[in-house]
mmCIF file of C-alpha atoms in Angstrom:
data_model
loop_
_atom_site.group_PDB
_atom_site.id
_atom_site.type_symbol
_atom_site.label_atom_id
_atom_site.label_comp_id
_atom_site.label_asym_id
_atom_site.label_seq_id
_atom_site.Cartn_x
_atom_site.Cartn_y
_atom_site.Cartn_z
ATOM 1 C CA MET Y 28 -30.403 -12.581 -13.734
ATOM 2 C CA SER Y 29 -31.226 -10.571 -10.604
ATOM 3 C CA TYR Y 30 -30.937 -6.806 -10.383
ATOM 4 C CA MET Y 31 -27.801 -7.166 -8.246
ATOM 5 C CA ASP Y 32 -26.324 -9.507 -10.860
ATOM 6 C CA GLU Y 33 -26.853 -6.711 -13.393
ATOM 7 C CA ALA Y 34 -25.060 -4.284 -11.070
ATOM 8 C CA LEU Y 35 -22.177 -6.744 -10.649
ATOM 9 C CA ALA Y 36 -21.891 -7.021 -14.433
ATOM 10 C CA GLN Y 37 -21.528 -3.247 -14.527
ATOM 11 C CA ALA Y 38 -18.796 -3.422 -11.867
ATOM 12 C CA ARG Y 39 -16.849 -5.921 -13.961
ATOM 13 C CA LEU Y 40 -16.821 -3.395 -16.816
ATOM 14 C CA ALA Y 41 -14.873 -1.040 -14.531
ATOM 15 C CA MET Y 42 -12.247 -3.578 -13.430
ATOM 16 C CA GLY Y 43 -8.744 -2.347 -14.148
ATOM 17 C CA ARG Y 44 -9.967 1.141 -15.057
ATOM 18 C CA THR Y 45 -10.594 2.838 -11.698
ATOM 19 C CA SER Y 46 -7.531 2.252 -9.513
ATOM 20 C CA PRO Y 47 -6.930 3.227 -6.779
ATOM 21 C CA ASN Y 48 -10.702 3.574 -6.491
ATOM 22 C CA PRO Y 49 -12.870 0.449 -6.388
ATOM 23 C CA ALA Y 50 -14.695 -0.905 -9.433
ATOM 24 C CA VAL Y 51 -18.394 -0.413 -8.677
ATOM 25 C CA GLY Y 52 -21.571 -1.060 -10.606
ATOM 26 C CA ALA Y 53 -25.018 0.485 -10.052
ATOM 27 C CA LEU Y 54 -28.543 -0.075 -11.281
ATOM 28 C CA ILE Y 55 -31.712 1.978 -10.701
ATOM 29 C CA VAL Y 56 -35.058 0.182 -10.833
ATOM 30 C CA LYS Y 57 -38.459 1.929 -10.896
ATOM 31 C CA ASP Y 58 -41.733 -0.029 -10.859
ATOM 32 C CA GLY Y 59 -39.970 -3.234 -11.898
ATOM 33 C CA VAL Y 60 -38.210 -1.610 -14.856
ATOM 34 C CA ILE Y 61 -34.485 -0.864 -15.090
ATOM 35 C CA ALA Y 62 -34.224 2.897 -15.459
ATOM 36 C CA SER Y 63 -30.444 3.170 -15.754
ATOM 37 C CA ARG Y 64 -27.082 1.450 -15.355
ATOM 38 C CA GLY Y 65 -23.678 2.823 -14.446
ATOM 39 C CA HIS Y 66 -20.138 1.886 -13.477
ATOM 40 C CA THR Y 67 -17.314 3.857 -11.900
ATOM 41 C CA GLN Y 68 -15.316 6.045 -14.263
ATOM 42 C CA PRO Y 69 -11.525 6.588 -14.040
ATOM 43 C CA PRO Y 70 -10.276 8.602 -11.027
ATOM 44 C CA GLY Y 71 -11.694 12.108 -11.048
ATOM 45 C CA GLY Y 72 -14.769 10.960 -12.958
ATOM 46 C CA PRO Y 73 -18.185 10.133 -11.503
ATOM 47 C CA HIS Y 74 -18.799 7.079 -9.369
ATOM 48 C CA ALA Y 75 -21.198 4.352 -10.466
ATOM 49 C CA GLU Y 76 -24.095 5.741 -8.446
ATOM 50 C CA ILE Y 77 -23.762 9.198 -9.983
ATOM 51 C CA VAL Y 78 -23.627 7.786 -13.523
ATOM 52 C CA ALA Y 79 -26.824 5.839 -12.863
ATOM 53 C CA LEU Y 80 -28.561 8.795 -11.186
ATOM 54 C CA GLN Y 81 -27.766 11.123 -14.064
ATOM 55 C CA GLN Y 82 -29.071 8.643 -16.622
ATOM 56 C CA ALA Y 83 -32.274 7.953 -14.698
ATOM 57 C CA GLY Y 84 -33.280 11.603 -14.350
ATOM 58 C CA GLU Y 85 -36.733 12.072 -12.814
ATOM 59 C CA ALA Y 86 -37.213 8.295 -12.531
ATOM 60 C CA THR Y 87 -35.070 8.285 -9.386
ATOM 61 C CA ARG Y 88 -37.828 9.541 -7.073
ATOM 62 C CA GLY Y 89 -39.207 6.556 -5.168
ATOM 63 C CA ALA Y 90 -36.928 4.137 -7.061
ATOM 64 C CA THR Y 91 -34.511 1.477 -5.799
ATOM 65 C CA LEU Y 92 -30.745 1.606 -6.256
ATOM 66 C CA TYR Y 93 -28.696 -1.588 -6.497
ATOM 67 C CA VAL Y 94 -25.006 -0.891 -5.929
ATOM 68 C CA THR Y 95 -22.072 -3.294 -5.480
ATOM 69 C CA LEU Y 96 -20.240 -1.255 -2.811
ATOM 70 C CA GLU Y 97 -21.449 1.024 -0.033
ATOM 71 C CA PRO Y 98 -21.849 4.608 -1.317
ATOM 72 C CA CYS Y 99 -19.104 6.971 -0.185
ATOM 73 C CA CYS Y 100 -19.920 9.646 2.381
ATOM 74 C CA TYR Y 101 -16.942 12.021 2.193
ATOM 75 C CA PHE Y 102 -15.511 14.605 -0.159
ATOM 76 C CA GLY Y 103 -12.593 13.448 -2.287
ATOM 77 C CA ARG Y 104 -12.051 14.238 -5.956
ATOM 78 C CA THR Y 105 -15.855 14.123 -6.197
ATOM 79 C CA PRO Y 106 -18.674 14.941 -3.715
ATOM 80 C CA PRO Y 107 -20.124 12.162 -1.533
ATOM 81 C CA CYS Y 108 -22.533 9.822 -3.298
ATOM 82 C CA THR Y 109 -24.727 9.541 -0.220
ATOM 83 C CA GLN Y 110 -25.820 13.180 -0.488
ATOM 84 C CA ALA Y 111 -26.683 12.780 -4.163
ATOM 85 C CA ILE Y 112 -28.754 9.671 -3.369
ATOM 86 C CA ILE Y 113 -30.625 11.482 -0.590
ATOM 87 C CA THR Y 114 -31.268 14.572 -2.735
ATOM 88 C CA VAL Y 115 -32.935 12.713 -5.631
ATOM 89 C CA GLY Y 116 -35.414 10.916 -3.384
ATOM 90 C CA LEU Y 117 -34.539 7.246 -3.776
ATOM 91 C CA ALA Y 118 -36.681 5.046 -1.557
ATOM 92 C CA GLU Y 119 -34.407 2.042 -1.108
ATOM 93 C CA VAL Y 120 -30.751 1.088 -1.612
ATOM 94 C CA HIS Y 121 -29.479 -2.482 -1.928
ATOM 95 C CA ILE Y 122 -25.748 -2.717 -1.168
ATOM 96 C CA ALA Y 123 -23.765 -5.841 -2.003
ATOM 97 C CA THR Y 124 -21.015 -5.162 0.544
ATOM 98 C CA LEU Y 125 -19.918 -2.416 2.915
ATOM 99 C CA ASP Y 126 -16.803 -0.411 2.042
ATOM 100 C CA PRO Y 127 -13.737 -1.389 4.150
ATOM 101 C CA ASN Y 128 -12.322 2.117 3.673
ATOM 102 C CA PRO Y 129 -12.042 3.490 7.257
ATOM 103 C CA ARG Y 130 -13.535 6.747 5.973
ATOM 104 C CA VAL Y 131 -16.747 4.901 5.039
ATOM 105 C CA ALA Y 132 -17.008 1.500 6.796
ATOM 106 C CA GLY Y 133 -20.765 1.550 7.441
ATOM 107 C CA GLN Y 134 -21.077 5.325 7.754
ATOM 108 C CA GLY Y 135 -22.464 5.645 4.235
ATOM 109 C CA ARG Y 136 -25.238 3.186 4.992
ATOM 110 C CA ALA Y 137 -25.952 4.913 8.326
ATOM 111 C CA GLU Y 138 -26.284 8.269 6.588
ATOM 112 C CA LEU Y 139 -28.829 6.854 4.132
ATOM 113 C CA GLU Y 140 -30.841 5.227 6.937
ATOM 114 C CA ALA Y 141 -30.812 8.475 8.918
ATOM 115 C CA ALA Y 142 -32.344 10.200 5.884
ATOM 116 C CA GLY Y 143 -35.199 7.671 5.820
ATOM 117 C CA ILE Y 144 -33.860 5.515 2.971
ATOM 118 C CA HIS Y 145 -34.256 1.790 3.615
ATOM 119 C CA THR Y 146 -31.061 -0.186 3.005
ATOM 120 C CA VAL Y 147 -30.444 -3.892 2.406
ATOM 121 C CA VAL Y 148 -26.904 -5.301 2.635
ATOM 122 C CA GLY Y 149 -25.422 -8.623 1.561
ATOM 123 C CA GLU Y 150 -26.885 -9.692 -1.758
ATOM 124 C CA GLY Y 151 -24.009 -10.643 -4.080
ATOM 125 C CA GLU Y 152 -21.485 -9.909 -1.325
ATOM 126 C CA GLU Y 153 -18.990 -12.648 -2.217
ATOM 127 C CA GLU Y 154 -18.753 -11.630 -5.872
ATOM 128 C CA ALA Y 155 -18.595 -7.934 -4.972
ATOM 129 C CA LYS Y 156 -15.658 -8.555 -2.647
ATOM 130 C CA ALA Y 157 -13.895 -10.658 -5.274
ATOM 131 C CA ILE Y 158 -14.154 -7.863 -7.844
ATOM 132 C CA ASN Y 159 -12.478 -5.446 -5.435
ATOM 133 C CA GLU Y 160 -10.125 -7.730 -3.512
ATOM 134 C CA ALA Y 161 -7.083 -5.644 -4.504
ATOM 135 C CA TYR Y 162 -8.800 -2.433 -3.420
ATOM 136 C CA CYS Y 163 -9.809 -4.027 -0.101
ATOM 137 C CA LYS Y 164 -6.207 -5.069 0.642
ATOM 138 C CA TYR Y 165 -4.814 -1.682 -0.376
ATOM 139 C CA ILE Y 166 -7.345 0.512 1.424
ATOM 140 C CA THR Y 167 -6.866 -1.314 4.744
ATOM 141 C CA THR Y 168 -3.077 -1.824 4.684
ATOM 142 C CA GLY Y 169 -1.637 0.658 2.179
ATOM 143 C CA LEU Y 170 -0.096 -2.290 0.326
ATOM 144 C CA PRO Y 171 -0.972 -3.988 -2.964
ATOM 145 C CA LEU Y 172 -2.603 -7.396 -3.153
ATOM 146 C CA VAL Y 173 0.112 -9.858 -4.208
ATOM 147 C CA ILE Y 174 -0.918 -12.626 -6.596
ATOM 148 C CA ALA Y 175 1.607 -15.377 -7.312
ATOM 149 C CA LYS Y 176 0.738 -16.668 -10.794
ATOM 150 C CA PHE Y 177 2.614 -19.379 -12.648
ATOM 151 C CA SER Y 178 2.158 -22.314 -15.018
ATOM 152 C CA VAL Y 179 3.610 -25.723 -14.183
ATOM 153 C CA SER Y 180 3.857 -29.219 -15.554
ATOM 154 C CA LEU Y 181 2.365 -32.113 -13.610
ATOM 155 C CA ASP Y 182 5.781 -32.605 -12.005
ATOM 156 C CA GLY Y 183 5.998 -28.975 -10.888
ATOM 157 C CA LYS Y 184 8.379 -27.548 -13.501
ATOM 158 C CA ILE Y 185 8.155 -24.176 -15.226
ATOM 159 C CA ALA Y 186 10.954 -24.855 -17.737
ATOM 160 C CA THR Y 187 13.095 -27.701 -19.036
ATOM 161 C CA ARG Y 188 16.742 -28.287 -18.118
ATOM 162 C CA THR Y 189 17.712 -26.004 -21.037
ATOM 163 C CA GLY Y 190 15.489 -23.195 -19.739
ATOM 164 C CA ASP Y 191 12.828 -23.575 -22.456
ATOM 165 C CA SER Y 192 9.410 -22.577 -21.098
ATOM 166 C CA ARG Y 193 7.295 -21.883 -24.205
ATOM 167 C CA TRP Y 194 4.710 -22.965 -23.644
ATOM 168 C CA VAL Y 195 3.885 -24.857 -20.468
ATOM 169 C CA ALA Y 196 0.209 -23.880 -20.436
ATOM 170 C CA GLY Y 197 -2.106 -23.928 -23.425
ATOM 171 C CA GLU Y 198 -3.667 -21.179 -25.482
ATOM 172 C CA ALA Y 199 -6.863 -20.922 -23.412
ATOM 173 C CA SER Y 200 -4.833 -20.389 -20.230
ATOM 174 C CA ARG Y 201 -2.679 -17.738 -21.888
ATOM 175 C CA GLU Y 202 -5.791 -15.919 -23.077
ATOM 176 C CA TYR Y 203 -7.084 -15.800 -19.499
ATOM 177 C CA VAL Y 204 -3.747 -14.435 -18.295
ATOM 178 C CA HIS Y 205 -4.139 -11.511 -20.674
ATOM 179 C CA TRP Y 206 -7.511 -10.772 -19.077
ATOM 180 C CA LEU Y 207 -5.819 -10.867 -15.653
ATOM 181 C CA ARG Y 208 -3.208 -8.379 -16.834
ATOM 182 C CA ASP Y 209 -5.940 -6.129 -18.202
ATOM 183 C CA THR Y 210 -7.613 -5.941 -14.780
ATOM 184 C CA THR Y 211 -4.500 -5.602 -12.576
ATOM 185 C CA ASP Y 212 -2.379 -2.537 -11.789
ATOM 186 C CA ALA Y 213 1.019 -4.185 -12.194
ATOM 187 C CA ILE Y 214 2.862 -7.364 -13.142
ATOM 188 C CA MET Y 215 6.313 -8.317 -11.929
ATOM 189 C CA VAL Y 216 9.087 -10.646 -13.062
ATOM 190 C CA GLY Y 217 12.673 -11.202 -12.044
ATOM 191 C CA VAL Y 218 15.566 -10.261 -14.310
ATOM 192 C CA GLY Y 219 16.259 -13.947 -14.956
ATOM 193 C CA THR Y 220 12.918 -14.239 -16.728
ATOM 194 C CA VAL Y 221 13.790 -11.206 -18.844
ATOM 195 C CA LEU Y 222 17.187 -12.618 -19.792
ATOM 196 C CA ILE Y 223 15.907 -16.118 -20.618
ATOM 197 C CA ASP Y 224 12.450 -15.513 -22.115
ATOM 198 C CA ASP Y 225 12.649 -11.863 -23.270
ATOM 199 C CA PRO Y 226 8.905 -11.416 -22.597
ATOM 200 C CA GLN Y 227 6.809 -8.412 -23.627
ATOM 201 C CA LEU Y 228 4.558 -8.585 -20.535
ATOM 202 C CA THR Y 229 1.857 -6.623 -22.362
ATOM 203 C CA THR Y 230 -1.866 -7.310 -22.624
ATOM 204 C CA ARG Y 231 -2.609 -9.095 -25.896
ATOM 205 C CA PRO Y 232 -6.108 -10.625 -25.941
ATOM 206 C CA SER Y 233 -7.283 -12.364 -29.102
ATOM 207 C CA GLN Y 234 -10.327 -10.069 -29.143
ATOM 208 C CA VAL Y 235 -10.545 -6.528 -27.809
ATOM 209 C CA ASP Y 236 -13.700 -5.346 -26.071
ATOM 210 C CA PRO Y 237 -14.751 -2.209 -27.988
ATOM 211 C CA VAL Y 238 -16.032 -0.579 -24.779
ATOM 212 C CA ARG Y 239 -13.150 -1.406 -22.424
ATOM 213 C CA GLY Y 240 -10.313 -1.354 -24.921
ATOM 214 C CA VAL Y 241 -6.952 -2.750 -23.754
ATOM 215 C CA ARG Y 242 -5.005 -1.698 -20.680
ATOM 216 C CA HIS Y 243 -1.317 -2.448 -20.189
ATOM 217 C CA PRO Y 244 -0.358 -2.738 -16.506
ATOM 218 C CA LEU Y 245 2.797 -1.291 -15.036
ATOM 219 C CA ARG Y 246 5.589 -3.792 -15.792
ATOM 220 C CA ILE Y 247 8.061 -4.252 -12.945
ATOM 221 C CA ILE Y 248 11.435 -5.971 -13.205
ATOM 222 C CA ALA Y 249 13.191 -6.993 -9.997
ATOM 223 C CA ASP Y 250 16.822 -6.586 -11.027
ATOM 224 C CA SER Y 251 19.250 -6.031 -8.149
ATOM 225 C CA THR Y 252 22.317 -5.531 -10.394
ATOM 226 C CA ALA Y 253 20.727 -3.790 -13.416
ATOM 227 C CA ARG Y 254 21.307 -6.650 -15.846
ATOM 228 C CA THR Y 255 18.204 -5.871 -17.936
ATOM 229 C CA PRO Y 256 19.416 -5.231 -21.504
ATOM 230 C CA PRO Y 257 18.256 -1.881 -22.959
ATOM 231 C CA SER Y 258 17.199 -3.913 -26.010
ATOM 232 C CA ALA Y 259 14.806 -6.125 -23.989
ATOM 233 C CA ALA Y 260 11.322 -6.561 -25.460
ATOM 234 C CA VAL Y 261 9.739 -5.476 -22.176
ATOM 235 C CA LEU Y 262 11.230 -2.005 -22.655
ATOM 236 C CA LYS Y 263 9.815 -1.602 -26.163
ATOM 237 C CA GLY Y 264 6.126 -2.288 -25.666
ATOM 238 C CA PRO Y 265 3.370 0.166 -24.764
ATOM 239 C CA GLY Y 266 2.856 1.196 -21.151
ATOM 240 C CA ARG Y 267 5.248 1.981 -18.320
ATOM 241 C CA VAL Y 268 8.204 -0.076 -17.101
ATOM 242 C CA LEU Y 269 9.776 0.121 -13.657
ATOM 243 C CA VAL Y 270 13.138 -1.491 -12.945
ATOM 244 C CA ALA Y 271 13.712 -2.064 -9.228
ATOM 245 C CA THR Y 272 17.425 -2.296 -8.570
ATOM 246 C CA GLY Y 273 20.006 -1.874 -5.855
ATOM 247 C CA PRO Y 274 22.400 1.010 -5.154
ATOM 248 C CA LEU Y 275 24.591 1.184 -8.262
ATOM 249 C CA PRO Y 276 26.718 3.781 -10.072
ATOM 250 C CA GLU Y 277 24.692 6.045 -12.342
ATOM 251 C CA GLU Y 278 26.497 4.738 -15.434
ATOM 252 C CA ARG Y 279 24.904 1.339 -14.787
ATOM 253 C CA LEU Y 280 21.427 2.836 -14.533
ATOM 254 C CA ALA Y 281 21.538 5.455 -17.302
ATOM 255 C CA PRO Y 282 21.079 2.960 -20.190
ATOM 256 C CA LEU Y 283 17.821 1.723 -18.647
ATOM 257 C CA ARG Y 284 16.522 5.265 -18.224
ATOM 258 C CA ASP Y 285 17.564 6.064 -21.789
ATOM 259 C CA ALA Y 286 15.565 3.018 -22.930
ATOM 260 C CA GLY Y 287 12.432 4.486 -21.329
ATOM 261 C CA ALA Y 288 12.340 2.674 -17.994
ATOM 262 C CA GLU Y 289 11.849 4.288 -14.632
ATOM 263 C CA VAL Y 290 14.581 3.141 -12.252
ATOM 264 C CA MET Y 291 13.767 2.632 -8.575
ATOM 265 C CA VAL Y 292 16.771 2.175 -6.302
ATOM 266 C CA LEU Y 293 15.981 0.023 -3.272
ATOM 267 C CA PRO Y 294 17.966 -1.540 -0.432
ATOM 268 C CA LEU Y 295 19.131 -5.111 -0.904
ATOM 269 C CA LYS Y 296 18.466 -7.993 1.445
ATOM 270 C CA GLY Y 297 20.793 -10.967 1.109
ATOM 271 C CA GLY Y 298 22.015 -9.565 -2.192
ATOM 272 C CA HIS Y 299 18.507 -9.375 -3.642
ATOM 273 C CA ILE Y 300 15.805 -6.703 -3.851
ATOM 274 C CA ASP Y 301 14.044 -6.269 -0.527
ATOM 275 C CA VAL Y 302 10.565 -7.242 -1.708
ATOM 276 C CA SER Y 303 8.945 -5.865 1.454
ATOM 277 C CA GLU Y 304 10.361 -2.426 0.699
ATOM 278 C CA LEU Y 305 9.335 -2.782 -2.932
ATOM 279 C CA LEU Y 306 5.742 -3.413 -1.862
ATOM 280 C CA ARG Y 307 5.831 -0.403 0.442
ATOM 281 C CA GLU Y 308 6.943 1.805 -2.420
ATOM 282 C CA LEU Y 309 4.281 0.423 -4.753
ATOM 283 C CA GLY Y 310 1.674 1.154 -2.082
ATOM 284 C CA ARG Y 311 2.907 4.744 -1.847
ATOM 285 C CA ARG Y 312 2.363 4.967 -5.601
ATOM 286 C CA GLN Y 313 -1.239 3.735 -5.202
ATOM 287 C CA VAL Y 314 -0.629 0.390 -6.899
ATOM 288 C CA THR Y 315 -3.443 -1.736 -5.489
ATOM 289 C CA GLY Y 316 -2.511 -5.116 -6.943
ATOM 290 C CA VAL Y 317 0.481 -6.862 -8.503
ATOM 291 C CA ILE Y 318 0.793 -10.222 -10.230
ATOM 292 C CA VAL Y 319 4.171 -11.857 -9.637
ATOM 293 C CA GLU Y 320 4.683 -14.029 -12.719
ATOM 294 C CA GLY Y 321 8.134 -15.478 -12.004
ATOM 295 C CA GLY Y 322 10.675 -16.795 -12.102
ATOM 296 C CA GLY Y 323 11.232 -19.227 -9.301
ATOM 297 C CA LYS Y 324 13.702 -17.091 -7.338
ATOM 298 C CA LEU Y 325 11.407 -14.068 -7.234
ATOM 299 C CA LEU Y 326 8.373 -16.174 -6.344
ATOM 300 C CA GLY Y 327 10.418 -17.879 -3.642
ATOM 301 C CA SER Y 328 11.387 -14.539 -2.115
ATOM 302 C CA PHE Y 329 7.730 -13.518 -1.828
ATOM 303 C CA PHE Y 330 6.664 -16.847 -0.337
ATOM 304 C CA ASP Y 331 9.607 -16.891 2.085
ATOM 305 C CA ALA Y 332 8.674 -13.388 3.278
ATOM 306 C CA ASN Y 333 4.994 -14.410 3.673
ATOM 307 C CA LEU Y 334 3.915 -11.648 1.315
ATOM 308 C CA VAL Y 335 1.689 -13.619 -1.055
ATOM 309 C CA ASP Y 336 -2.054 -13.105 -0.686
ATOM 310 C CA LYS Y 337 -3.391 -15.166 -3.568
ATOM 311 C CA VAL Y 338 -2.017 -18.058 -5.620
ATOM 312 C CA MET Y 339 -3.074 -18.901 -9.179
ATOM 313 C CA VAL Y 340 -1.409 -21.976 -10.702
ATOM 314 C CA PHE Y 341 -2.126 -23.324 -14.160
ATOM 315 C CA VAL Y 342 -1.307 -27.044 -14.179
ATOM 316 C CA ALA Y 343 -0.691 -28.473 -17.645
ATOM 317 C CA PRO Y 344 -1.029 -32.233 -18.333
ATOM 318 C CA VAL Y 345 2.620 -32.661 -19.326
ATOM 319 C CA ILE Y 346 5.660 -34.241 -17.708
ATOM 320 C CA VAL Y 347 8.996 -32.433 -18.030
ATOM 321 C CA GLY Y 348 11.275 -34.546 -15.844
ATOM 322 C CA GLY Y 349 14.934 -34.002 -15.144
ATOM 323 C CA ARG Y 350 16.728 -32.983 -11.969
ATOM 324 C CA ARG Y 351 17.952 -29.801 -13.608
ATOM 325 C CA ALA Y 352 14.543 -28.721 -14.863
ATOM 326 C CA VAL Y 353 13.392 -25.431 -13.326
ATOM 327 C CA PRO Y 354 11.028 -25.628 -10.316
ATOM 328 C CA ALA Y 355 8.152 -23.170 -9.976
ATOM 329 C CA VAL Y 356 9.129 -21.801 -6.568
ATOM 330 C CA ALA Y 357 12.706 -21.547 -5.296
ATOM 331 C CA GLY Y 358 13.866 -19.582 -2.270
ATOM 332 C CA LEU Y 359 14.518 -21.070 1.151
ATOM 333 C CA GLY Y 360 11.232 -22.935 1.503
ATOM 334 C CA VAL Y 361 10.181 -24.815 4.638
ATOM 335 C CA ALA Y 362 12.042 -27.465 6.585
ATOM 336 C CA HIS Y 363 9.047 -29.644 7.459
ATOM 337 C CA MET Y 364 5.887 -30.525 5.569
ATOM 338 C CA ALA Y 365 3.819 -29.328 8.531
ATOM 339 C CA GLN Y 366 5.171 -25.821 7.812
ATOM 340 C CA ALA Y 367 4.058 -25.867 4.165
ATOM 341 C CA LEU Y 368 1.819 -22.978 3.141
ATOM 342 C CA ARG Y 369 -1.681 -24.345 2.683
ATOM 343 C CA LEU Y 370 -4.220 -22.569 0.482
ATOM 344 C CA GLN Y 371 -7.688 -21.711 1.721
ATOM 345 C CA ARG Y 372 -10.884 -20.996 -0.251
ATOM 346 C CA VAL Y 373 -9.592 -23.139 -3.089
ATOM 347 C CA SER Y 374 -11.356 -23.120 -6.449
ATOM 348 C CA ILE Y 375 -10.661 -25.081 -9.630
ATOM 349 C CA GLN Y 376 -11.346 -24.073 -13.231
ATOM 350 C CA ARG Y 377 -10.578 -25.710 -16.566
ATOM 351 C CA PHE Y 378 -8.992 -23.887 -19.489
ATOM 352 C CA GLY Y 379 -8.713 -26.322 -22.367
ATOM 353 C CA ASP Y 380 -6.623 -29.210 -21.058
ATOM 354 C CA ASP Y 381 -5.151 -27.105 -18.243
ATOM 355 C CA THR Y 382 -6.427 -26.842 -14.688
ATOM 356 C CA LEU Y 383 -6.302 -23.527 -12.827
ATOM 357 C CA ILE Y 384 -6.035 -23.888 -9.050
ATOM 358 C CA THR Y 385 -6.734 -20.649 -7.174
ATOM 359 C CA GLY Y 386 -6.506 -20.151 -3.438
ATOM 360 C CA TYR Y 387 -5.656 -17.716 -0.678
ATOM 361 C CA LEU Y 388 -3.080 -17.861 2.103
ATOM 362 C CA ASN Y 389 -4.619 -17.475 5.560
ATOM 363 C CA SER Y 390 -1.798 -15.485 7.099
ATOM 364 C CA SER Y 391 -0.880 -13.437 4.044
ATOM 365 C CA LEU Y 392 -2.549 -10.166 5.002
ATOM 366 C CA ALA Y 393 -1.152 -10.204 8.525
ATOM 367 C CA GLY Y 394 2.259 -11.186 7.235
ATOM 368 C CA ALA Y 395 2.272 -8.434 4.647
ATOM 369 C CA ALA Y 396 1.234 -5.761 7.116
ATOM 370 C CA GLU Y 397 3.546 -6.803 9.941
ATOM 371 C CA GLY Y 398 6.480 -4.486 10.329
ATOM 372 C CA LEU Y 399 5.654 -2.346 7.312
ATOM 373 C CA GLY Y 400 5.424 0.887 9.269
ATOM 374 C CA GLU Y 401 2.702 3.494 8.901
ATOM 375 C CA ALA Y 402 1.564 2.580 5.383
ATOM 376 C CA GLY Y 403 -1.780 1.085 6.354
ATOM 377 C CA LYS Y 404 -2.787 3.132 9.380
ATOM 378 C CA GLY Y 405 -6.109 4.843 8.790
ATOM 379 C CA GLY Y 406 -6.163 3.703 5.173
ATOM 380 C CA PRO Y 407 -4.757 5.516 2.154
ATOM 381 C CA ARG Y 408 -6.766 8.135 0.329
ATOM 382 C CA CYS Y 409 -8.805 7.213 -2.718
ATOM 383 C CA HIS Y 410 -11.835 8.788 -4.385
#
């Protein structure tokens, strides 16, 4: 394992714990020996570089820093990391990838070089970007990364003709989904999923990392007519719940508030929640990433609006059949196969008997940003 690999491992420890800041890992090496390791602490706490510098003490002078993201160079909740690096006398800094934050964007590296510190950029860049893909989308557009995640049979169904969907994917796939929830700001379902499946939408891994613990993301229900029952399991678990609904009389909304949910009233589009406006509001709340888990109508609305950035589909080796079985993606769809959304940068993983297909939509970032006002101009504030 290289020194940058060690730094990337530190960054992974911070995933899901630093939003809206990026998850960063750092390593200080002196005379071929690792002097310290560090990863970004929750907002307001020290960044990865500072954790590593403090642990290394006097060993920093003349040493090399390996860091997964360009050190910040501006005052936020904490002072700039570049000044701390310069002060302690590091000789060299290896940076996996530059920070897309407009307030940094190469300026941190330039400041280090101007102080006589040699910098190297690019080692481990792909993995570093993958760790912070939600941060990168948010900091450049003001909007969360949208991941469409669902499990389907070989014939593309998410439930039988009776609505039964437990379980399409196997245990290994479900375990991985809990890791995804642990590292993501929010998950979203439509009210139909709540009414049919009564899911908890919490993070429930089979084993809990004693260092990281368990994190429950914000649970969002898209419910234009406030049909979510106050007795729903999603309202009883740990963590916060947000019900996005349309303009309704207060007596329709009060039971949800009394059950502990936050109610967000949004404009409707075609009788359904305007998902573009929902994303804007989540961006204003510094939600950097959201997993849309279903059902088909909600997923269809995101695909139709060209708001999906990343697709993760677990394909199970089962056949459901039936014309009335539930398809994975509804909505309007496309009229011609040539218009079908085609994934790029496709990867395939196996989880037990299931196959996970992951890919990105080429036009998703442009589509998400188009027409969304001032949210992304100049980048939102983190740090």
